[in-house]
Coordinates of C-alpha atoms in Angstrom, one line a residue:
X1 CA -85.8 -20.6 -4.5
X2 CA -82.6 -18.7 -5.0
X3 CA -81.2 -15.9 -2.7
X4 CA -79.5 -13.0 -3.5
X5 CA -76.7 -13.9 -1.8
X6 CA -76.5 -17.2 -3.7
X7 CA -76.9 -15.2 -6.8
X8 CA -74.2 -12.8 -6.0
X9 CA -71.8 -15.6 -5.4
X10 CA -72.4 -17.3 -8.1
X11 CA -72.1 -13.9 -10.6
X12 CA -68.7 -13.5 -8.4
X13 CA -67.6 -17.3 -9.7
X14 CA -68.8 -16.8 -13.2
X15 CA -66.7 -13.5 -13.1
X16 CA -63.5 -14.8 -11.5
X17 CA -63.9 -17.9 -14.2
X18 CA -63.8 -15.5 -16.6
X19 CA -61.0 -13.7 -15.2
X20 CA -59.1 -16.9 -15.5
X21 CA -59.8 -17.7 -18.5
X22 CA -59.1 -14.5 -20.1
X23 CA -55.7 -13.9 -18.1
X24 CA -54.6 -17.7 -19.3
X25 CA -55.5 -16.8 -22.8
X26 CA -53.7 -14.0 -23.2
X27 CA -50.5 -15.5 -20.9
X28 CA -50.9 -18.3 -23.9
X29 CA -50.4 -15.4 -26.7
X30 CA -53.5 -15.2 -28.2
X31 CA -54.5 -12.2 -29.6
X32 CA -56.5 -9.5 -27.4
X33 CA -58.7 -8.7 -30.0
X34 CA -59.6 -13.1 -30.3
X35 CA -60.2 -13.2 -26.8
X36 CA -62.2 -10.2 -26.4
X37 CA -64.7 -11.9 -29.2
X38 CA -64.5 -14.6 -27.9
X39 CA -65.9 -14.2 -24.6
X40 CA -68.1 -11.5 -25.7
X41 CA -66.6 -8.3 -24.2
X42 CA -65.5 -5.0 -26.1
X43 CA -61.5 -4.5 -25.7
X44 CA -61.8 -1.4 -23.9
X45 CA -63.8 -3.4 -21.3
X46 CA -61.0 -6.5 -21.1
X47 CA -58.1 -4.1 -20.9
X48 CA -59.7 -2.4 -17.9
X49 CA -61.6 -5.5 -16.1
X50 CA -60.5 -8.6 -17.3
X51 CA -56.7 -8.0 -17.7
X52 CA -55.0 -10.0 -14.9
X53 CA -51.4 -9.9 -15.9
X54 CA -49.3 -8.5 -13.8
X55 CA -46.9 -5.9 -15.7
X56 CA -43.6 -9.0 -15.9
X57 CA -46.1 -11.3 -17.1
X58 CA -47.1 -8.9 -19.8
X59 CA -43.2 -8.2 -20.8
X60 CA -42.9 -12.1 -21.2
X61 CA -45.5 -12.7 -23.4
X62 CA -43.7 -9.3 -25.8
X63 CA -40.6 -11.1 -25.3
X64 CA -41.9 -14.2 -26.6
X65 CA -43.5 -13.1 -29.2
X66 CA -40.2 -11.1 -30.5
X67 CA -38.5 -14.2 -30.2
X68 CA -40.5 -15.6 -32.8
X69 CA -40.9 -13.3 -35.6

């Protein structure tokens, strides 16, 4: 039998994968709005939660992007 405290570690886990995954996604430049379907959560929600860049990482991924248009 599971414990709660064994389920709140593993909800932690599956939320820090997540977190990962998301932050390398968008780090990779693809689109917010791909990502947010793609792992099933509303854009409001991975702007506020999800969005691990820091605010240099953020201006990279603009600057690369401008780069290539």
């Amino acid at each position: 039998m599971t414990t709660i405290c064994e389920k709140v570690k593993s909800r932690r886990d599956l939320h820090m994968l997540r977190l990962g995954y998301i932050t390398a996604a968008l780090n990779a430049r693809q689109p917010v709005d791909v990502t947010a379907e793609r792992t099933n959560v509303s854009r409001e929600v991975l702007d506020k939660n999800y969005d691990a860049r820091t605010d240099s990482e953020k201006r990279e991924v603009r600057k690369r992007f401008l780069e290539d248009v």
